[in-house]
Coordinates of C-alpha atoms in Angstrom, one line a residue:
Chain A
M50 CA 127.5 97.9 172.1
G51 CA 126.9 95.0 169.7
R52 CA 128.6 93.7 166.5
L53 CA 127.1 92.9 163.2
T54 CA 129.3 90.7 161.4
V55 CA 128.9 90.1 157.7
L56 CA 128.6 86.0 156.9
A57 CA 127.8 85.8 153.8
P58 CA 127.5 88.9 151.3
G59 CA 124.0 88.4 149.0
Q60 CA 123.6 90.0 145.8
W61 CA 123.6 94.0 146.4
T62 CA 123.8 94.6 149.9
T63 CA 124.8 98.5 150.6
M64 CA 123.8 100.8 153.7
Q65 CA 121.5 103.4 152.8
A66 CA 120.0 105.8 154.1
L67 CA 117.8 109.3 152.6
A68 CA 118.5 110.9 149.7
R69 CA 121.5 113.6 150.2
C70 CA 120.3 117.1 149.9
G71 CA 121.7 119.6 148.5
V72 CA 124.4 117.7 146.3
A73 CA 122.8 117.6 143.1
R74 CA 124.1 120.6 142.3
F75 CA 127.5 119.5 142.5
G76 CA 126.9 116.4 139.9
I77 CA 126.5 113.9 142.8
T78 CA 123.5 111.9 142.7
P79 CA 121.4 111.4 145.7
G80 CA 121.1 108.5 146.3
G81 CA 119.4 107.0 149.4
A82 CA 116.9 104.0 150.3
A83 CA 115.4 102.8 146.7
D84 CA 112.2 102.2 148.6
V85 CA 112.2 105.1 150.6
L86 CA 108.7 104.0 152.0
S87 CA 110.1 100.6 153.5
H88 CA 113.5 102.3 154.9
R89 CA 111.2 105.0 156.6
V90 CA 108.8 102.1 158.3
A91 CA 111.2 100.0 158.9
N92 CA 113.3 102.7 161.3
A93 CA 109.8 103.9 162.8
L94 CA 109.5 100.5 163.8
V95 CA 112.6 100.4 166.3
G96 CA 111.9 103.8 167.2
N97 CA 115.0 105.3 164.9
A98 CA 115.3 108.4 162.9
D99 CA 114.4 108.7 159.3
D100 CA 118.1 108.9 158.4
A101 CA 119.8 106.3 160.7
A102 CA 121.2 103.6 157.9
T103 CA 119.9 100.3 157.6
I104 CA 120.6 97.4 155.2
E105 CA 119.3 97.2 151.4
C106 CA 119.3 94.0 150.7
T107 CA 118.4 92.9 146.8
L108 CA 116.9 89.4 145.7
V109 CA 119.5 87.1 147.4
G110 CA 120.0 88.9 151.1
P111 CA 123.3 88.2 153.1
K112 CA 124.1 86.3 155.9
L113 CA 124.4 88.4 159.0
R114 CA 125.5 86.9 162.7
F115 CA 124.3 89.5 165.7
D116 CA 126.9 89.1 168.5
G117 CA 124.5 90.9 170.9
D118 CA 121.1 91.3 171.5
V119 CA 119.3 93.6 168.7
E120 CA 115.8 94.8 168.3
I121 CA 115.3 95.1 164.5
A122 CA 113.0 95.6 162.3
L123 CA 112.4 94.2 158.0
C124 CA 110.4 95.8 155.9
G125 CA 109.6 95.6 152.2
A126 CA 110.4 92.9 150.2
D127 CA 109.9 89.4 151.3
L128 CA 113.6 87.8 150.1
G129 CA 112.8 84.8 153.3
A130 CA 114.4 86.0 156.1
R131 CA 115.0 83.2 159.0
V132 CA 116.5 82.8 161.7
A133 CA 118.0 78.4 161.7
N134 CA 114.4 77.7 161.3
V135 CA 111.8 80.1 162.1
D136 CA 110.7 82.6 159.3
V137 CA 111.6 86.7 160.5
P138 CA 108.1 88.6 160.1
R139 CA 108.3 91.7 158.3
W140 CA 106.5 94.9 159.4
R141 CA 107.0 94.7 163.2
A142 CA 109.6 95.3 165.6
V143 CA 111.3 91.6 166.3
W144 CA 114.1 90.7 168.9
L145 CA 116.9 88.6 168.1
R146 CA 119.1 87.0 170.7
R147 CA 123.1 87.2 170.4
G148 CA 124.5 85.0 168.3
A149 CA 121.2 84.6 166.3
V150 CA 122.4 84.2 162.4
L151 CA 120.0 86.1 160.2
E152 CA 120.2 84.5 156.7
F153 CA 117.6 85.1 153.4
G154 CA 116.5 82.2 151.2
M155 CA 114.9 82.4 147.7
P156 CA 113.4 86.2 146.7
I157 CA 109.5 85.2 147.3
R158 CA 108.0 89.0 146.4
G159 CA 109.6 92.5 145.5
A160 CA 113.0 92.9 145.1
R161 CA 114.7 94.9 148.4
A162 CA 114.3 94.6 151.8
Y163 CA 115.2 96.9 154.5
L164 CA 116.7 95.7 158.0
A165 CA 116.9 98.6 160.5
I166 CA 118.3 98.1 163.8
A167 CA 117.7 99.6 167.0
G168 CA 120.0 102.9 167.1
G169 CA 121.4 102.8 164.0
I170 CA 124.6 101.3 162.4
D171 CA 127.9 103.5 163.2
V172 CA 129.5 104.1 160.4
P173 CA 130.6 108.1 159.5
A174 CA 128.3 110.4 157.7
V175 CA 129.4 111.9 154.9
L176 CA 128.1 115.4 153.2
G177 CA 125.7 115.4 156.4
N178 CA 124.5 111.5 155.5
R179 CA 125.0 107.9 155.6
S180 CA 124.0 106.4 152.3
T181 CA 126.3 104.4 150.3
D182 CA 127.5 106.4 147.0
R183 CA 128.8 104.2 144.8
V184 CA 130.3 106.3 142.3
G185 CA 131.8 108.5 144.5
R186 CA 133.2 105.9 146.9
F187 CA 132.1 107.4 149.9
G188 CA 129.2 106.9 152.4
G189 CA 127.9 103.8 154.2
L190 CA 130.5 101.5 154.7
E191 CA 133.3 102.7 152.8
G192 CA 131.1 103.6 149.8
R193 CA 130.6 99.7 148.2
E194 CA 128.8 97.4 148.9
L195 CA 129.1 94.7 152.4
R196 CA 131.4 91.7 151.5
A197 CA 132.0 88.6 154.0
G198 CA 134.1 89.9 156.8
D199 CA 132.8 93.2 157.4
V200 CA 132.4 94.1 161.0
L201 CA 130.2 96.9 161.5
D202 CA 128.9 98.3 165.3
V203 CA 125.6 98.4 166.3
D204 CA 123.2 98.8 169.3
S205 CA 122.5 96.1 171.6
T206 CA 119.4 95.8 173.3
P207 CA 119.2 93.0 175.9
F208 CA 116.5 91.6 176.6
P209 CA 116.7 89.6 179.4
G210 CA 114.8 86.1 180.4
V211 CA 113.8 85.9 176.9
R212 CA 115.5 82.2 175.2
D213 CA 114.3 81.9 171.7
D214 CA 115.8 83.1 168.7
V215 CA 113.2 85.3 167.6
T216 CA 110.8 87.0 169.4
M217 CA 107.8 89.2 168.4
I218 CA 107.9 93.0 170.6
A219 CA 104.7 94.5 170.4
S220 CA 104.3 97.0 167.2
P221 CA 101.6 98.8 166.0
R222 CA 100.2 97.8 162.8
V223 CA 101.2 98.4 159.4
A224 CA 99.8 96.1 157.7
A225 CA 98.4 98.6 154.9
W226 CA 101.5 99.5 154.1
A227 CA 102.4 95.8 153.1
R228 CA 99.6 95.3 151.2
E229 CA 100.4 98.5 149.5
L230 CA 103.5 97.6 148.2
D231 CA 102.9 93.5 148.2
L232 CA 102.5 93.7 144.4
V233 CA 99.6 92.9 142.0
S234 CA 100.5 90.7 139.5
T235 CA 100.9 93.7 137.0
P236 CA 101.0 96.9 139.1
V237 CA 99.7 100.0 137.5
L238 CA 102.7 102.9 138.3
R239 CA 101.3 106.5 138.6
V240 CA 103.3 109.3 136.7
V241 CA 103.3 113.1 136.6
P242 CA 103.5 113.8 132.9
R243 CA 105.5 116.8 131.4
A244 CA 104.2 118.5 128.8
H245 CA 106.5 119.6 125.4
E246 CA 109.9 117.7 126.5
G247 CA 110.5 116.1 122.9
V248 CA 107.8 112.8 122.6
D249 CA 105.1 113.0 120.4
A250 CA 101.5 112.6 121.4
G251 CA 101.3 109.2 119.9
R252 CA 104.4 108.2 121.8
V253 CA 102.9 109.5 125.2
A254 CA 99.6 107.7 124.2
A255 CA 101.3 104.7 124.0
F256 CA 102.9 104.9 126.8
V257 CA 100.3 104.4 129.6
S258 CA 98.9 101.5 126.8
T259 CA 101.5 99.6 126.8
E260 CA 102.3 96.3 129.3
F261 CA 106.3 96.8 130.1
V262 CA 108.8 94.1 130.9
V263 CA 111.4 94.7 133.3
D264 CA 114.8 93.8 132.3
A265 CA 117.8 92.5 134.2
R266 CA 119.9 95.3 133.2
S267 CA 117.9 97.6 136.0
D268 CA 120.0 98.4 139.3
R269 CA 119.2 101.4 141.7
M270 CA 120.4 103.8 138.6
G271 CA 116.9 102.5 137.0
L272 CA 114.5 100.3 136.0
R273 CA 114.9 99.3 132.0
L274 CA 112.0 98.2 130.9
A275 CA 111.9 95.9 128.1
G276 CA 108.5 94.7 125.8
P277 CA 107.6 96.6 122.6
P278 CA 109.6 100.1 122.2
L279 CA 107.2 102.8 121.6
A280 CA 107.9 103.9 117.8
G281 CA 107.3 107.1 115.8
P282 CA 109.3 109.8 114.9
R283 CA 112.5 110.5 115.3
L284 CA 113.2 111.2 119.0
D285 CA 116.1 114.2 119.3
E286 CA 118.5 114.2 122.4
Q287 CA 117.7 117.4 124.1
V288 CA 120.0 120.0 125.7
S289 CA 120.6 118.2 129.0
S290 CA 119.1 119.1 132.1
P291 CA 118.5 118.4 135.6
V292 CA 116.2 115.1 136.2
V293 CA 115.2 113.5 139.7
T294 CA 114.6 110.1 141.0
G295 CA 111.2 109.0 139.2
T296 CA 112.0 110.6 136.2
V297 CA 110.5 108.6 133.0
Q298 CA 112.9 108.9 130.1
L299 CA 112.3 107.8 126.8
P300 CA 116.0 107.0 124.7
P301 CA 115.9 106.6 120.8
D302 CA 115.2 102.8 121.0
G303 CA 112.3 103.5 122.9
H304 CA 112.3 101.6 125.8
P305 CA 111.6 104.1 128.6
I306 CA 113.8 104.0 131.8
V307 CA 112.4 104.7 135.2
L308 CA 115.2 106.4 137.1
L309 CA 116.0 105.1 140.8
A310 CA 117.8 106.6 143.4
D311 CA 121.5 106.5 142.0
H312 CA 120.3 108.1 138.7
Q313 CA 122.8 110.6 137.1
T314 CA 122.0 114.1 138.1
T315 CA 121.3 115.3 134.5
G316 CA 120.3 113.6 131.6
G317 CA 119.8 114.7 127.7
Y318 CA 117.1 112.0 127.0
P319 CA 113.1 113.1 126.5
V320 CA 111.1 113.1 129.2
L321 CA 107.6 111.2 129.6
G322 CA 107.1 112.7 133.3
E323 CA 108.4 111.6 136.4
L324 CA 106.6 109.2 138.6
A325 CA 104.5 110.4 141.8
S326 CA 106.8 109.8 145.2
V327 CA 104.3 107.7 146.2
D328 CA 104.9 104.9 143.7
V329 CA 108.5 105.0 143.4
P330 CA 109.1 102.5 146.1
R331 CA 106.8 100.1 144.2
A332 CA 109.0 100.6 141.1
A333 CA 111.9 99.9 143.5
Q334 CA 110.5 96.6 143.8
L335 CA 110.0 95.4 140.7
R336 CA 112.5 92.6 140.1
P337 CA 113.7 91.5 136.1
K338 CA 110.7 89.8 134.5
D339 CA 108.0 91.5 136.4
R340 CA 105.3 93.1 133.9
V341 CA 104.2 96.7 135.0
R342 CA 102.0 100.0 133.1
F343 CA 101.5 103.4 133.5
A344 CA 98.6 106.1 134.1
W345 CA 98.9 109.6 134.7
I346 CA 98.1 111.7 137.8
S347 CA 97.4 114.7 138.1
V348 CA 100.6 116.6 140.0
E349 CA 97.9 117.6 142.8
E350 CA 96.8 114.2 143.9
A351 CA 100.7 112.7 143.6
Q352 CA 101.4 115.4 146.3
S353 CA 98.3 114.8 148.1
R354 CA 98.9 111.0 148.5
W355 CA 102.5 111.8 149.5
L356 CA 101.3 114.1 152.1
R357 CA 98.9 111.2 153.5
F358 CA 102.1 108.8 154.1
E359 CA 103.7 111.5 155.8
T360 CA 100.9 111.7 158.4
D361 CA 100.4 107.9 158.3
L362 CA 104.0 107.5 158.8
A363 CA 104.1 110.4 162.3
L364 CA 101.3 108.1 163.7
L365 CA 103.0 105.4 163.4
R366 CA 106.2 107.1 165.4
A367 CA 104.1 108.4 168.0
A368 CA 102.4 104.9 168.6
V369 CA 105.6 103.3 168.8
R370 CA 106.7 106.1 171.0
A371 CA 104.0 105.3 173.4
Chain B
M74 CA 120.1 141.8 125.3
A75 CA 117.5 144.1 124.9
S76 CA 115.4 142.9 128.1
N77 CA 116.2 143.3 131.5
R78 CA 114.0 140.8 132.3
L79 CA 114.3 137.5 130.6
T80 CA 110.9 135.5 129.6
F81 CA 110.6 132.4 132.3
H82 CA 107.8 129.6 132.7
C83 CA 107.8 127.0 135.2
R84 CA 106.3 123.8 135.4
P85 CA 106.0 121.1 138.3
V86 CA 108.7 118.3 137.9
G87 CA 106.6 115.5 139.3
D88 CA 105.4 116.0 143.1
R89 CA 108.7 117.4 145.1
A90 CA 110.1 120.1 142.6
V91 CA 109.3 122.9 140.1
L92 CA 111.4 123.9 136.3
F93 CA 112.3 127.3 136.0
T94 CA 113.3 127.1 132.0
L95 CA 115.1 130.3 130.8
G96 CA 115.5 129.3 127.5
D97 CA 115.8 126.1 125.2
R98 CA 119.7 127.2 123.8
I99 CA 123.6 126.4 124.6
D100 CA 123.7 130.1 125.5
A101 CA 126.3 131.5 127.7
D102 CA 124.0 134.6 129.2
V103 CA 121.1 133.0 129.4
N104 CA 123.4 130.2 131.1
A105 CA 124.4 132.8 133.1
R106 CA 121.5 133.9 134.4
A107 CA 120.3 130.5 135.3
L108 CA 122.9 130.4 137.6
E109 CA 122.2 133.8 139.3
C110 CA 118.3 132.6 139.8
A111 CA 119.7 129.4 141.4
R112 CA 121.8 131.9 143.8
A113 CA 119.2 134.0 145.0
V114 CA 116.7 130.9 145.6
L115 CA 119.9 129.7 147.6
R116 CA 119.5 133.0 149.0
S117 CA 115.8 133.1 149.6
G118 CA 115.9 131.5 153.0
L119 CA 112.2 130.0 152.0
P120 CA 111.6 126.8 154.0
G121 CA 111.3 122.9 152.4
I122 CA 114.4 124.1 149.5
V123 CA 115.8 121.0 149.4
D124 CA 118.1 121.4 146.8
V125 CA 118.3 124.1 143.9
V126 CA 119.9 122.3 140.4
P127 CA 121.0 124.5 137.6
A128 CA 121.7 123.6 133.4
Y129 CA 122.1 125.5 130.5
A130 CA 119.2 127.6 130.7
S131 CA 117.3 126.2 133.5
L132 CA 117.0 125.5 137.3
L133 CA 115.2 123.0 139.2
V134 CA 114.0 123.3 142.7
H135 CA 113.5 120.1 144.9
F136 CA 111.2 121.4 147.7
E137 CA 109.4 119.3 150.5
P138 CA 105.8 119.6 149.9
R139 CA 105.3 118.9 154.0
A140 CA 107.0 123.0 154.1
W141 CA 104.1 123.9 151.3
A142 CA 101.0 122.2 152.3
D143 CA 98.1 123.2 154.5
R144 CA 97.6 126.3 152.5
R145 CA 95.1 127.8 150.4
R146 CA 96.5 126.5 146.5
A147 CA 98.1 123.0 145.7
P148 CA 101.9 123.0 147.2
H149 CA 103.7 123.9 144.0
V150 CA 101.8 126.7 143.1
E151 CA 102.3 128.5 146.7
L152 CA 105.8 127.9 146.5
I153 CA 106.3 128.8 142.6
A154 CA 104.3 132.2 143.8
A155 CA 107.2 132.6 146.6
L156 CA 110.3 132.2 144.2
E157 CA 109.3 134.6 141.6
P158 CA 110.0 137.7 143.4
H159 CA 113.9 135.8 143.5
L160 CA 113.8 135.5 140.2
L161 CA 113.5 138.9 139.0
P162 CA 117.1 140.4 137.8
P163 CA 118.7 142.7 140.2
A164 CA 119.2 146.6 139.9
P165 CA 123.1 146.6 139.3
A166 CA 123.9 146.1 135.0
R167 CA 124.7 142.9 133.9
S168 CA 128.6 143.5 133.5
N169 CA 129.1 143.7 137.3
R170 CA 127.7 139.8 137.1
R171 CA 131.4 138.6 135.3
D172 CA 133.4 140.2 138.0
V173 CA 132.1 137.7 140.6
A174 CA 133.4 134.5 138.7
R175 CA 136.8 132.8 139.9
D176 CA 139.3 132.1 137.5
R177 CA 140.3 128.3 137.7
V178 CA 143.4 126.7 136.0
I179 CA 143.7 123.3 135.5
P180 CA 147.6 121.6 134.4
V181 CA 146.7 119.2 131.8
V182 CA 149.1 116.9 130.4
Y183 CA 148.5 116.5 126.5
G184 CA 148.8 113.6 124.4
G185 CA 150.9 110.3 125.2
S186 CA 149.9 107.8 127.4
H187 CA 147.8 110.6 128.8
G188 CA 145.8 111.5 125.9
P189 CA 145.1 108.5 123.6
D190 CA 142.7 110.4 121.1
L191 CA 144.6 113.1 120.3
E192 CA 146.0 112.0 117.1
R193 CA 142.7 110.4 116.3
V194 CA 141.0 113.8 117.2
A195 CA 144.1 116.2 115.2
R196 CA 143.3 113.6 112.3
H197 CA 139.3 114.5 112.4
C198 CA 140.3 118.0 112.5
G199 CA 142.9 118.3 110.0
M200 CA 145.1 119.4 112.0
T201 CA 148.4 118.6 114.0
P202 CA 148.5 117.4 117.9
D203 CA 150.5 120.4 118.6
E204 CA 147.4 122.8 117.2
V205 CA 144.9 120.7 118.8
V206 CA 147.0 121.4 121.8
R207 CA 147.6 124.8 121.2
R208 CA 143.6 125.5 120.4
H209 CA 142.5 123.7 123.4
S210 CA 144.5 125.2 125.8
A211 CA 144.1 129.1 124.8
A212 CA 140.5 129.4 125.2
V213 CA 138.9 130.8 128.4
Y214 CA 136.1 128.1 129.6
R215 CA 132.8 128.5 131.7
V216 CA 131.7 126.3 133.7
A217 CA 127.6 126.1 132.8
F218 CA 127.0 123.1 135.5
L219 CA 128.2 120.5 137.0
G220 CA 126.1 117.0 136.5
F221 CA 126.7 113.6 134.9
A222 CA 129.2 112.9 137.5
P223 CA 130.3 114.2 141.1
G224 CA 132.2 117.5 139.9
F225 CA 132.2 117.1 136.6
P226 CA 131.6 120.4 134.3
Y227 CA 129.8 121.2 131.5
L228 CA 132.1 123.5 130.0
L229 CA 130.9 126.5 127.3
G230 CA 133.3 127.4 125.0
L231 CA 134.8 124.5 123.0
D232 CA 136.7 126.1 119.5
P233 CA 134.0 124.4 117.2
A234 CA 137.0 123.4 115.0
L235 CA 138.0 120.7 117.8
A236 CA 134.7 119.2 117.9
T237 CA 134.9 115.4 117.3
P238 CA 132.6 112.7 117.1
R239 CA 132.5 110.3 120.8
R240 CA 134.4 106.7 120.0
P241 CA 132.1 104.5 118.5
T242 CA 132.7 102.0 121.6
P243 CA 133.1 103.8 125.2
R244 CA 136.3 102.7 127.1
T245 CA 135.0 100.6 130.4
R246 CA 137.6 102.5 132.2
V247 CA 138.8 106.5 132.1
E248 CA 141.5 107.7 134.5
P249 CA 140.3 110.2 136.7
G250 CA 141.4 113.3 135.7
A251 CA 140.8 112.8 132.0
V252 CA 140.4 115.6 129.6
G253 CA 138.4 114.6 126.8
I254 CA 136.1 116.2 124.0
A255 CA 132.7 115.0 122.8
G256 CA 131.1 116.3 119.9
A257 CA 131.2 120.2 120.5
Q258 CA 131.8 119.5 124.3
T259 CA 135.0 119.6 126.8
G260 CA 135.5 118.5 129.8
V261 CA 137.3 116.7 132.8
Y262 CA 136.3 113.4 134.3
P263 CA 136.3 113.9 138.2
L264 CA 136.7 110.3 139.0
A265 CA 137.3 106.7 136.8
T266 CA 134.3 105.3 134.8
P267 CA 133.3 104.1 131.9
G268 CA 133.3 106.8 129.1
G269 CA 133.4 107.3 125.6
W270 CA 134.8 111.1 125.2
Q271 CA 137.9 111.1 123.3
L272 CA 141.0 111.6 125.7
I273 CA 143.3 114.5 124.8
G274 CA 145.2 114.8 128.0
R275 CA 144.8 114.7 131.9
T276 CA 145.3 116.9 134.9
P277 CA 146.4 115.5 138.3
R278 CA 143.9 118.4 140.1
R279 CA 141.5 116.3 142.2
L280 CA 138.4 117.7 140.7
F281 CA 136.3 116.2 144.3
D282 CA 136.5 115.4 147.2
P283 CA 133.7 114.7 149.5
T284 CA 134.8 115.8 152.9
R285 CA 135.5 119.6 151.8
D286 CA 132.9 122.2 151.4
P287 CA 131.9 122.5 148.6
P288 CA 133.2 119.0 148.0
T289 CA 134.2 120.1 144.0
W290 CA 136.9 122.2 143.1
L291 CA 134.9 123.9 140.3
E292 CA 131.8 125.8 140.7
A293 CA 129.3 126.9 137.7
G294 CA 129.8 129.7 136.9
D295 CA 133.4 129.3 137.4
R296 CA 135.9 130.5 134.4
V297 CA 138.5 128.0 133.2
C298 CA 141.6 127.8 131.4
F299 CA 144.0 124.7 131.1
V300 CA 147.6 124.8 130.9
P301 CA 150.0 122.3 129.4
I302 CA 152.9 121.0 131.2
D303 CA 155.1 118.3 130.8
G304 CA 154.9 114.6 132.1
V305 CA 157.8 114.7 134.3
R306 CA 155.5 117.5 136.1
F307 CA 152.8 115.3 136.2
A308 CA 153.9 112.6 138.3
N309 CA 155.7 114.3 140.6
A310 CA 153.1 117.3 141.0
E311 CA 150.5 117.1 144.0
V312 CA 148.6 119.8 143.3
A313 CA 147.0 121.1 146.6
W314 CA 143.1 121.6 146.8
D315 CA 143.2 125.9 147.7
D316 CA 146.1 126.4 144.7

């Protein structure tokens, strides 16, 4: 076994895995990695199962010391990861020598990076899962964000004979994933529309022809969008009903909210629609002041794109095992 | 109830959930039907069902698209077709349904430091604080569903005379176990969270424990009563989960 010591916590660093299944009916948020695509690819690159915990780093990443040799992969945002003066490349498996201190500089592109360690991170599963539930204060590391002084147990993967701090391990190409997430300056997120959910036709049309700006109050619960409010007749509250990750709500102030992993399970605001699952990771990579637009997509097309991702991920896993 | 089969309509919610809607109002019978449907879906044994979330008059079924792909029609269409037979009402009479519900008693210390808004509610409703307590604890409520926070019950049955608007400014912290009123709703906060409800009391009973199965003490469909207890008992009370 090796140890990982948190020297500095970063802005918001939590252990995350997949979303919890079967818990929304108890009012428990499904949670999990906000960008589940990057989480799953990082795990695949180091040979982990999907549900191994990764460390989700937000904007300003943590400073971590590895007390044993480790095989890691870093996927998602480019947060300026380096060991000493060597940049740590994303989207591939990398070996770090024992004693290496992984730290992050200024965020360069995207909001959330996922650090996977071969063998996963040894914390107990709660409700069948290692994701951190901040509201319920359980899961991950004691249900909270990482703090300086925290020590985590991880597997050590010795690579005898290699002397560099950072060594790249032969990995299958994942360039296509990186391109999908390396956002153009104003990405267009695709939304499966909902009919008759309390929003007038004028606002529905305005939603897909407005350029929004991500507000600083955005977090793991959701993206809050600033910009011109969607105006129209009074928006009535709806009877509380279930919502999902990717639901786009429209509160009375006319500023849409895109729900992310830590959303509350029910809501009373009118709904414009739900993000296609393949675009939730892109939403999770938006930073305050980023601009974003929306477009409609059919449910069939959205499902088809998600299934294609699953197939590609399975191929990646097979290639890593080979 | 004129018809044995409530009409419902269903539609996809995003690409990995479908929503069955049985009505558009808060209504105890429609809610009971929604809970029955949720139980039926969970019992169905169909593949790729990730979660079933009931609400007042609807239920949301989360599914894994992979489990319903590679068939003749789109995944959600195949799933809806497979679910519909499970959503028809069962043959037995409707009255049997109520015998299955559990009775739950929630002890509450009303007023004082545990119910800082009790007097405000009383003034708003034009009655004494004692009358508020009497009416609130006289009712038998039903848990329509859980949502908003782990184990938080949406309760049906608040005496309309007790309806009080939310506080204009929410508190930054409401203690776990706080019993409150907001508009025509009443409920209990299972965890310390910010909140804008009018707090009339507090229960020592724990409503949420992630190490238990199920992790919530209340479940959708439960009948709930509040019973006043005094403050001295609160301080000493250790209310076991299974009491």
